[in-house]
Amino acid sequence: MSAPLRLRLDGDALAANWRRLAKMSGGAACGAAVKADGYGLGARAVVERLVREGCRDFFVATWDEAEALGAMPEGCALSVLHGVRDEDMAVAIRSIARPVLNSPEQAARWRPTGRPCDAMADTGINRLGLQPEDAGLLAGLNLETLMSHLACADEDSAMNARQRDALAALDVPAKRKSLANSAGICLGEGFAFDLTRPGLALYGGVPRAEAHGHVAQVAFPEAQVVQRRRVPAGESIGYGATFIAQADIEVAILNIGYADGYLRAFAGAGTAGRGRFPVLGRVSMDLIAVGIDAEPTLGEGDWVAIDYSLPGAARASGLSQYELLTVLGQRFERVWS
């Protein structure tokens, strides 16, 4: 049976976004973060499309994500950003994926394997990574890439240059260095080092003003009309009766709600149909109401596109573009074009 809710995914936009980010990366290789199941769009489908464009470096967060992704195409590398716990070792040793070592304990755990690895250096974000004074612990490891992660790349902060310089100063026998995420790529080639790791911008997010006009929307939620109804003046819509019709209005009830990731923050702020249909009243778990006076023929079974360009949806909801992508639920039928 078909689902009454679908996520239309534009494969050409995804590919074009990667090509633009690769060009902005200058001489550095351009990888792709596909953690959180490709930011909610489907990691395997994302990898397949980006490999055709020339992407060869991919990143997930955990070993269960690596396992779910399965075998990688020939010539491609997969890195597990959260490193390797003791309970991950059995899976990690038989996997082609590399751990990104984040602590002295992880480095000691991996060293006896002699297998390739990456490492994360903490240059100021104080989240994951070895401290600079612990860099000597990486000596003798089969180290492919030394990474760090920018804390303020989406802002014009002096911290960006400090972190860049700190990574550049680290004398570690790695084959490559990597710092820039999507926003970091926008900071310029001085932040690219040997490998960039875009995520958000691949999927249609705009991390900095420099990316406007260079990033295309990839994910387009669409929901079917469950019912069309007329709401008389003075009547309310939805839980809490937060919306009162000021005149007789036509309303469509759509098969989408906060259980699907269309969160209550869109109540009274979200729109559908390219701005023609305002969301009226509260967002329910499975349903929303939109005003459709502008569309006299819309009825049960028709599909309505939810307005979900990430920058616009972020402004309307107050949520980050990252949240807006990764909360999209499993009830969507994901359809690539």
mmCIF file of C-alpha atoms in Angstrom:
data_model
loop_
_atom_site.group_PDB
_atom_site.id
_atom_site.type_symbol
_atom_site.label_atom_id
_atom_site.label_comp_id
_atom_site.label_asym_id
_atom_site.label_seq_id
_atom_site.Cartn_x
_atom_site.Cartn_y
_atom_site.Cartn_z
ATOM 1 C CA MET A 1 0.000 0.000 0.000
ATOM 2 C CA SER A 2 1.166 3.531 -0.676
ATOM 3 C CA ALA A 3 1.680 5.949 2.186
ATOM 4 C CA PRO A 4 -0.423 9.127 2.443
ATOM 5 C CA LEU A 5 2.796 11.010 3.150
ATOM 6 C CA ARG A 6 5.874 11.246 0.983
ATOM 7 C CA LEU A 7 9.230 12.961 0.918
ATOM 8 C CA ARG A 8 10.127 13.866 -2.636
ATOM 9 C CA LEU A 9 13.916 13.907 -2.922
ATOM 10 C CA ASP A 10 15.713 15.676 -5.741
ATOM 11 C CA GLY A 11 18.781 13.623 -6.658
ATOM 12 C CA ASP A 12 19.951 16.182 -9.213
ATOM 13 C CA ALA A 13 19.908 18.912 -6.541
ATOM 14 C CA LEU A 14 21.900 16.711 -4.172
ATOM 15 C CA ALA A 15 24.507 16.053 -6.858
ATOM 16 C CA ALA A 16 24.690 19.716 -7.862
ATOM 17 C CA ASN A 17 25.140 20.762 -4.226
ATOM 18 C CA TRP A 18 28.083 18.374 -3.845
ATOM 19 C CA ARG A 19 29.681 19.615 -7.065
ATOM 20 C CA ARG A 20 29.439 23.235 -5.880
ATOM 21 C CA LEU A 21 30.893 22.357 -2.476
ATOM 22 C CA ALA A 22 33.695 20.402 -4.154
ATOM 23 C CA LYS A 23 34.522 23.434 -6.278
ATOM 24 C CA MET A 24 34.461 25.689 -3.211
ATOM 25 C CA SER A 25 36.855 23.245 -1.505
ATOM 26 C CA GLY A 26 39.562 24.188 -3.989
ATOM 27 C CA GLY A 27 42.304 21.578 -4.147
ATOM 28 C CA ALA A 28 40.950 19.599 -1.198
ATOM 29 C CA ALA A 29 38.967 16.413 -1.653
ATOM 30 C CA CYS A 30 35.282 16.851 -0.824
ATOM 31 C CA GLY A 31 33.602 14.150 1.250
ATOM 32 C CA ALA A 32 30.077 13.814 2.630
ATOM 33 C CA ALA A 33 28.595 13.395 6.082
ATOM 34 C CA VAL A 34 25.876 10.737 5.835
ATOM 35 C CA LYS A 35 25.282 10.250 9.569
ATOM 36 C CA ALA A 36 21.731 10.107 10.938
ATOM 37 C CA ASP A 37 20.767 8.083 7.853
ATOM 38 C CA GLY A 38 21.949 10.761 5.460
ATOM 39 C CA TYR A 39 20.421 13.530 7.588
ATOM 40 C CA GLY A 40 17.124 11.686 7.380
ATOM 41 C CA LEU A 41 17.020 11.280 3.608
ATOM 42 C CA GLY A 42 18.470 7.763 3.356
ATOM 43 C CA ALA A 43 22.197 7.219 3.632
ATOM 44 C CA ARG A 44 22.505 4.428 1.080
ATOM 45 C CA ALA A 45 20.671 6.399 -1.601
ATOM 46 C CA VAL A 46 22.789 9.478 -0.851
ATOM 47 C CA VAL A 47 26.047 7.514 -1.086
ATOM 48 C CA GLU A 48 25.061 5.918 -4.392
ATOM 49 C CA ARG A 49 24.311 9.293 -5.952
ATOM 50 C CA LEU A 50 27.395 11.061 -4.621
ATOM 51 C CA VAL A 51 29.757 8.257 -5.668
ATOM 52 C CA ARG A 52 28.611 8.857 -9.251
ATOM 53 C CA GLU A 53 29.713 12.487 -8.847
ATOM 54 C CA GLY A 54 33.168 11.524 -7.599
ATOM 55 C CA CYS A 55 32.772 11.601 -3.807
ATOM 56 C CA ARG A 56 34.990 9.026 -2.111
ATOM 57 C CA ASP A 57 35.022 9.925 1.607
ATOM 58 C CA PHE A 58 31.953 9.377 3.794
ATOM 59 C CA PHE A 59 31.262 9.898 7.497
ATOM 60 C CA VAL A 60 28.806 8.350 9.954
ATOM 61 C CA ALA A 61 28.520 8.813 13.708
ATOM 62 C CA THR A 62 28.384 5.261 15.081
ATOM 63 C CA TRP A 63 29.141 1.675 14.182
ATOM 64 C CA ASP A 64 25.484 0.726 13.928
ATOM 65 C CA GLU A 65 25.176 3.416 11.234
ATOM 66 C CA ALA A 66 28.196 1.914 9.459
ATOM 67 C CA GLU A 67 26.643 -1.550 9.653
ATOM 68 C CA ALA A 68 23.297 -0.266 8.363
ATOM 69 C CA LEU A 69 25.010 1.395 5.408
ATOM 70 C CA GLY A 70 26.541 -1.896 4.372
ATOM 71 C CA ALA A 71 29.326 -2.448 1.869
ATOM 72 C CA MET A 72 30.868 0.662 0.383
ATOM 73 C CA PRO A 73 31.514 1.060 -3.348
ATOM 74 C CA GLU A 74 35.033 0.198 -4.442
ATOM 75 C CA GLY A 75 37.527 2.949 -3.761
ATOM 76 C CA CYS A 76 35.395 4.648 -1.104
ATOM 77 C CA ALA A 77 36.255 5.190 2.561
ATOM 78 C CA LEU A 78 33.906 5.334 5.538
ATOM 79 C CA SER A 79 34.860 6.920 8.876
ATOM 80 C CA VAL A 80 33.013 6.517 12.180
ATOM 81 C CA LEU A 81 33.181 9.869 13.923
ATOM 82 C CA HIS A 82 32.495 8.749 17.492
ATOM 83 C CA GLY A 83 35.493 6.446 17.567
ATOM 84 C CA VAL A 84 35.471 2.948 18.969
ATOM 85 C CA ARG A 85 34.154 1.767 22.321
ATOM 86 C CA ASP A 86 35.235 -1.525 23.825
ATOM 87 C CA GLU A 87 31.874 -3.022 22.859
ATOM 88 C CA ASP A 88 32.388 -1.869 19.243
ATOM 89 C CA MET A 89 35.641 -3.716 18.709
ATOM 90 C CA ALA A 90 34.271 -6.964 17.307
ATOM 91 C CA VAL A 91 32.250 -5.069 14.677
ATOM 92 C CA ALA A 92 35.003 -2.534 13.977
ATOM 93 C CA ILE A 93 37.723 -5.124 13.349
ATOM 94 C CA ARG A 94 35.710 -6.878 10.651
ATOM 95 C CA SER A 95 34.479 -3.618 9.096
ATOM 96 C CA ILE A 96 36.110 -1.695 6.274
ATOM 97 C CA ALA A 97 35.213 1.514 8.130
ATOM 98 C CA ARG A 98 37.827 3.439 10.100
ATOM 99 C CA PRO A 99 37.305 4.739 13.621
ATOM 100 C CA VAL A 100 37.992 8.403 14.300
ATOM 101 C CA LEU A 101 39.935 8.127 17.552
ATOM 102 C CA ASN A 102 38.857 10.775 20.057
ATOM 103 C CA SER A 103 40.599 9.923 23.325
ATOM 104 C CA PRO A 104 43.733 8.298 24.743
ATOM 105 C CA GLU A 105 41.597 5.283 25.668
ATOM 106 C CA GLN A 106 40.364 4.852 22.111
ATOM 107 C CA ALA A 107 43.897 5.199 20.730
ATOM 108 C CA ALA A 108 45.159 2.527 23.137
ATOM 109 C CA ARG A 109 42.231 0.265 22.281
ATOM 110 C CA TRP A 110 42.857 0.494 18.531
ATOM 111 C CA ARG A 111 46.654 0.404 18.487
ATOM 112 C CA PRO A 112 47.044 -3.427 18.719
ATOM 113 C CA THR A 113 44.937 -3.921 15.591
ATOM 114 C CA GLY A 114 47.463 -2.159 13.338
ATOM 115 C CA ARG A 115 44.548 -1.222 11.100
ATOM 116 C CA PRO A 116 43.951 2.185 9.499
ATOM 117 C CA CYS A 117 42.249 4.854 11.549
ATOM 118 C CA ASP A 118 41.526 8.560 11.683
ATOM 119 C CA ALA A 119 41.799 10.842 14.695
ATOM 120 C CA MET A 120 40.052 13.944 16.005
ATOM 121 C CA ALA A 121 42.031 16.764 17.605
ATOM 122 C CA ASP A 122 40.151 19.159 19.861
ATOM 123 C CA THR A 123 41.205 22.663 18.833
ATOM 124 C CA GLY A 124 38.638 24.460 20.958
ATOM 125 C CA ILE A 125 35.132 23.042 20.606
ATOM 126 C CA ASN A 126 35.578 20.916 23.772
ATOM 127 C CA ARG A 127 33.290 18.205 22.534
ATOM 128 C CA LEU A 128 35.186 15.231 21.092
ATOM 129 C CA GLY A 129 38.886 14.899 20.369
ATOM 130 C CA LEU A 130 42.368 14.483 21.736
ATOM 131 C CA GLN A 131 43.965 17.483 23.373
ATOM 132 C CA PRO A 132 46.973 18.890 21.457
ATOM 133 C CA GLU A 133 49.310 17.732 24.226
ATOM 134 C CA ASP A 134 48.084 14.156 23.639
ATOM 135 C CA ALA A 135 49.040 14.194 19.952
ATOM 136 C CA GLY A 136 52.081 12.040 20.706
ATOM 137 C CA LEU A 137 49.718 9.169 21.500
ATOM 138 C CA LEU A 138 49.020 8.905 17.769
ATOM 139 C CA ALA A 139 52.619 8.042 16.905
ATOM 140 C CA GLY A 140 52.918 4.622 15.334
ATOM 141 C CA LEU A 141 49.239 4.376 14.429
ATOM 142 C CA ASN A 142 48.213 3.741 10.829
ATOM 143 C CA LEU A 143 46.703 7.229 10.658
ATOM 144 C CA GLU A 144 44.897 8.342 7.516
ATOM 145 C CA THR A 145 43.290 11.664 8.463
ATOM 146 C CA LEU A 146 43.721 14.058 11.381
ATOM 147 C CA MET A 147 40.487 15.996 11.843
ATOM 148 C CA SER A 148 39.211 18.815 13.952
ATOM 149 C CA HIS A 149 35.819 20.510 14.092
ATOM 150 C CA LEU A 150 34.937 24.201 14.017
ATOM 151 C CA ALA A 151 32.803 25.536 16.849
ATOM 152 C CA CYS A 152 31.668 28.807 15.241
ATOM 153 C CA ALA A 153 31.927 28.279 11.490
ATOM 154 C CA ASP A 154 28.441 29.706 10.906
ATOM 155 C CA GLU A 155 29.536 32.992 12.522
ATOM 156 C CA ASP A 156 32.250 35.573 11.847
ATOM 157 C CA SER A 157 34.249 34.605 14.908
ATOM 158 C CA ALA A 158 37.937 34.980 15.676
ATOM 159 C CA MET A 159 37.743 31.430 16.993
ATOM 160 C CA ASN A 160 37.618 30.088 13.427
ATOM 161 C CA ALA A 161 41.115 31.310 12.604
ATOM 162 C CA ARG A 162 42.435 30.150 15.971
ATOM 163 C CA GLN A 163 41.166 26.634 15.360
ATOM 164 C CA ARG A 164 42.505 26.609 11.804
ATOM 165 C CA ASP A 165 45.931 27.670 13.003
ATOM 166 C CA ALA A 166 45.888 25.155 15.857
ATOM 167 C CA LEU A 167 45.210 22.265 13.476
ATOM 168 C CA ALA A 168 47.866 23.474 11.038
ATOM 169 C CA ALA A 169 50.428 23.567 13.879
ATOM 170 C CA LEU A 170 49.870 19.957 14.942
ATOM 171 C CA ASP A 171 52.800 17.793 13.855
ATOM 172 C CA VAL A 172 51.118 14.416 13.506
ATOM 173 C CA PRO A 173 52.070 11.742 10.932
ATOM 174 C CA ALA A 174 48.694 11.705 9.203
ATOM 175 C CA LYS A 175 48.330 11.534 5.448
ATOM 176 C CA ARG A 176 45.695 14.280 5.430
ATOM 177 C CA LYS A 177 44.167 16.976 7.614
ATOM 178 C CA SER A 178 40.495 17.946 7.657
ATOM 179 C CA LEU A 179 38.622 20.779 9.366
ATOM 180 C CA ALA A 180 35.795 22.280 7.320
ATOM 181 C CA ASN A 181 32.142 21.280 7.468
ATOM 182 C CA SER A 182 29.588 23.016 5.201
ATOM 183 C CA ALA A 183 29.975 26.376 6.937
ATOM 184 C CA GLY A 184 33.736 25.921 7.124
ATOM 185 C CA ILE A 185 33.917 25.491 3.351
ATOM 186 C CA CYS A 186 32.260 28.902 3.020
ATOM 187 C CA LEU A 187 35.071 30.466 5.072
ATOM 188 C CA GLY A 188 37.495 29.987 2.188
ATOM 189 C CA GLU A 189 40.181 27.647 0.928
ATOM 190 C CA GLY A 190 42.406 28.383 3.931
ATOM 191 C CA PHE A 191 40.069 26.196 5.978
ATOM 192 C CA ALA A 192 39.866 23.317 3.493
ATOM 193 C CA PHE A 193 43.210 21.611 4.263
ATOM 194 C CA ASP A 194 43.212 18.257 2.410
ATOM 195 C CA LEU A 195 39.628 17.085 2.890
ATOM 196 C CA THR A 196 36.294 18.816 3.569
ATOM 197 C CA ARG A 197 33.316 17.179 5.266
ATOM 198 C CA PRO A 198 30.064 18.888 4.192
ATOM 199 C CA GLY A 199 26.743 17.785 5.609
ATOM 200 C CA LEU A 200 23.946 20.345 5.879
ATOM 201 C CA ALA A 201 24.610 22.123 2.574
ATOM 202 C CA LEU A 202 24.516 18.834 0.671
ATOM 203 C CA TYR A 203 20.905 18.419 1.730
ATOM 204 C CA GLY A 204 19.689 21.942 0.984
ATOM 205 C CA GLY A 205 20.699 23.834 4.126
ATOM 206 C CA VAL A 206 22.317 27.259 3.910
ATOM 207 C CA PRO A 207 24.973 27.431 6.653
ATOM 208 C CA ARG A 208 26.277 30.930 5.868
ATOM 209 C CA ALA A 209 25.321 33.858 3.652
ATOM 210 C CA GLU A 210 28.059 32.891 1.179
ATOM 211 C CA ALA A 211 26.095 29.748 0.325
ATOM 212 C CA HIS A 212 22.929 31.596 -0.744
ATOM 213 C CA GLY A 213 22.291 30.920 -4.407
ATOM 214 C CA HIS A 214 24.689 27.975 -4.402
ATOM 215 C CA VAL A 215 22.588 25.418 -2.498
ATOM 216 C CA ALA A 216 19.403 23.877 -3.898
ATOM 217 C CA GLN A 217 16.546 22.383 -1.907
ATOM 218 C CA VAL A 218 16.658 18.574 -1.861
ATOM 219 C CA ALA A 219 13.782 17.442 0.397
ATOM 220 C CA PHE A 220 10.151 18.306 -0.391
ATOM 221 C CA PRO A 221 7.533 16.923 2.048
ATOM 222 C CA GLU A 222 4.117 16.257 0.534
ATOM 223 C CA ALA A 223 0.929 15.123 2.278
ATOM 224 C CA GLN A 224 -2.437 13.937 1.030
ATOM 225 C CA VAL A 225 -5.686 15.675 1.877
ATOM 226 C CA VAL A 226 -7.669 13.495 4.275
ATOM 227 C CA GLN A 227 -10.732 15.731 4.180
ATOM 228 C CA ARG A 228 -11.899 19.077 2.814
ATOM 229 C CA ARG A 229 -14.309 20.953 5.022
ATOM 230 C CA ARG A 230 -15.981 24.323 5.427
ATOM 231 C CA VAL A 231 -15.485 26.034 8.785
ATOM 232 C CA PRO A 232 -18.137 28.668 9.558
ATOM 233 C CA ALA A 233 -17.249 32.069 10.982
ATOM 234 C CA GLY A 234 -16.817 31.875 14.738
ATOM 235 C CA GLU A 235 -15.885 28.185 14.767
ATOM 236 C CA SER A 236 -12.470 26.949 15.940
ATOM 237 C CA ILE A 237 -9.967 24.480 14.495
ATOM 238 C CA GLY A 238 -7.947 21.874 16.363
ATOM 239 C CA TYR A 239 -6.827 21.298 19.925
ATOM 240 C CA GLY A 240 -7.158 24.205 22.305
ATOM 241 C CA ALA A 241 -9.349 26.109 19.842
ATOM 242 C CA THR A 242 -6.394 28.407 19.191
ATOM 243 C CA PHE A 243 -7.661 29.450 15.753
ATOM 244 C CA ILE A 244 -11.087 31.069 15.324
ATOM 245 C CA ALA A 245 -12.410 31.613 11.816
ATOM 246 C CA GLN A 246 -13.247 35.290 11.261
ATOM 247 C CA ALA A 247 -15.338 34.395 8.207
ATOM 248 C CA ASP A 248 -16.530 31.206 6.529
ATOM 249 C CA ILE A 249 -13.383 29.469 5.255
ATOM 250 C CA GLU A 250 -12.389 26.371 3.312
ATOM 251 C CA VAL A 251 -9.950 24.067 5.077
ATOM 252 C CA ALA A 252 -7.969 20.957 4.081
ATOM 253 C CA ILE A 253 -6.929 18.441 6.721
ATOM 254 C CA LEU A 254 -3.538 17.017 5.735
ATOM 255 C CA ASN A 255 -2.001 13.703 6.717
ATOM 256 C CA ILE A 256 1.103 15.061 8.506
ATOM 257 C CA GLY A 257 1.898 16.065 12.081
ATOM 258 C CA TYR A 258 4.529 16.253 14.762
ATOM 259 C CA ALA A 259 4.971 12.450 14.780
ATOM 260 C CA ASP A 260 6.325 12.925 11.255
ATOM 261 C CA GLY A 261 8.649 15.747 12.259
ATOM 262 C CA TYR A 262 6.329 18.581 11.249
ATOM 263 C CA LEU A 263 6.524 20.058 14.709
ATOM 264 C CA ARG A 264 4.184 22.228 16.741
ATOM 265 C CA ALA A 265 6.484 25.180 16.137
ATOM 266 C CA PHE A 266 4.819 25.529 12.716
ATOM 267 C CA ALA A 267 1.394 26.223 14.255
ATOM 268 C CA GLY A 268 0.259 29.588 12.926
ATOM 269 C CA ALA A 269 3.603 30.018 11.152
ATOM 270 C CA GLY A 270 3.959 27.266 8.562
ATOM 271 C CA THR A 271 2.540 27.274 5.062
ATOM 272 C CA ALA A 272 1.915 24.871 2.200
ATOM 273 C CA GLY A 273 1.343 25.197 -1.525
ATOM 274 C CA ARG A 274 4.107 27.797 -2.028
ATOM 275 C CA GLY A 275 2.721 30.102 0.603
ATOM 276 C CA ARG A 276 -0.909 29.931 -0.511
ATOM 277 C CA PHE A 277 -2.153 27.716 2.327
ATOM 278 C CA PRO A 278 -1.492 28.886 5.912
ATOM 279 C CA VAL A 279 -1.363 26.363 8.753
ATOM 280 C CA LEU A 280 -4.393 27.035 10.972
ATOM 281 C CA GLY A 281 -4.425 26.103 14.656
ATOM 282 C CA ARG A 282 -2.197 23.617 16.383
ATOM 283 C CA VAL A 283 -0.167 20.908 14.712
ATOM 284 C CA SER A 284 -1.497 17.534 15.898
ATOM 285 C CA MET A 285 0.391 14.255 16.100
ATOM 286 C CA ASP A 286 -0.861 13.100 12.692
ATOM 287 C CA LEU A 287 -2.761 16.018 11.144
ATOM 288 C CA ILE A 288 -2.631 19.694 10.292
ATOM 289 C CA ALA A 289 -5.272 22.063 8.941
ATOM 290 C CA VAL A 290 -4.483 24.538 6.172
ATOM 291 C CA GLY A 291 -6.642 27.266 4.709
ATOM 292 C CA ILE A 292 -7.443 26.604 1.057
ATOM 293 C CA ASP A 293 -9.754 29.417 -0.001
ATOM 294 C CA ALA A 294 -7.189 30.005 -2.760
ATOM 295 C CA GLU A 295 -7.752 26.512 -4.233
ATOM 296 C CA PRO A 296 -11.430 25.714 -4.881
ATOM 297 C CA THR A 297 -10.799 22.314 -6.505
ATOM 298 C CA LEU A 298 -8.494 20.761 -3.896
ATOM 299 C CA GLY A 299 -10.090 17.699 -2.304
ATOM 300 C CA GLU A 300 -9.670 14.322 -0.634
ATOM 301 C CA GLY A 301 -6.722 12.353 -1.990
ATOM 302 C CA ASP A 302 -4.997 15.316 -3.593
ATOM 303 C CA TRP A 303 -1.358 15.952 -2.713
ATOM 304 C CA VAL A 304 -0.186 19.190 -1.129
ATOM 305 C CA ALA A 305 3.451 20.284 -0.982
ATOM 306 C CA ILE A 306 4.507 21.512 2.460
ATOM 307 C CA ASP A 307 6.706 24.617 2.278
ATOM 308 C CA TYR A 308 9.990 23.327 3.679
ATOM 309 C CA SER A 309 12.957 25.157 2.216
ATOM 310 C CA LEU A 310 15.333 24.846 5.134
ATOM 311 C CA PRO A 311 16.231 28.534 5.616
ATOM 312 C CA GLY A 312 12.567 29.588 5.336
ATOM 313 C CA ALA A 313 11.296 26.792 7.549
ATOM 314 C CA ALA A 314 13.938 27.662 10.142
ATOM 315 C CA ARG A 315 12.764 31.284 10.215
ATOM 316 C CA ALA A 316 9.124 30.220 10.514
ATOM 317 C CA SER A 317 9.650 27.637 13.243
ATOM 318 C CA GLY A 318 12.618 28.918 15.224
ATOM 319 C CA LEU A 319 14.291 25.517 14.751
ATOM 320 C CA SER A 320 17.724 24.936 13.258
ATOM 321 C CA GLN A 321 18.042 23.670 9.712
ATOM 322 C CA TYR A 322 19.769 20.559 11.074
ATOM 323 C CA GLU A 323 16.775 19.748 13.284
ATOM 324 C CA LEU A 324 14.315 20.295 10.473
ATOM 325 C CA LEU A 325 16.000 17.631 8.335
ATOM 326 C CA THR A 326 16.790 14.998 10.913
ATOM 327 C CA VAL A 327 13.354 14.951 12.608
ATOM 328 C CA LEU A 328 11.516 13.906 9.443
ATOM 329 C CA GLY A 329 9.954 10.590 10.389
ATOM 330 C CA GLN A 330 9.771 7.097 8.979
ATOM 331 C CA ARG A 331 6.136 7.359 7.897
ATOM 332 C CA PHE A 332 7.274 9.336 4.858
ATOM 333 C CA GLU A 333 7.632 7.301 1.698
ATOM 334 C CA ARG A 334 10.996 8.547 0.394
ATOM 335 C CA VAL A 335 10.821 8.986 -3.359
ATOM 336 C CA TRP A 336 13.953 9.981 -5.306
ATOM 337 C CA SER A 337 13.708 11.734 -8.633
#
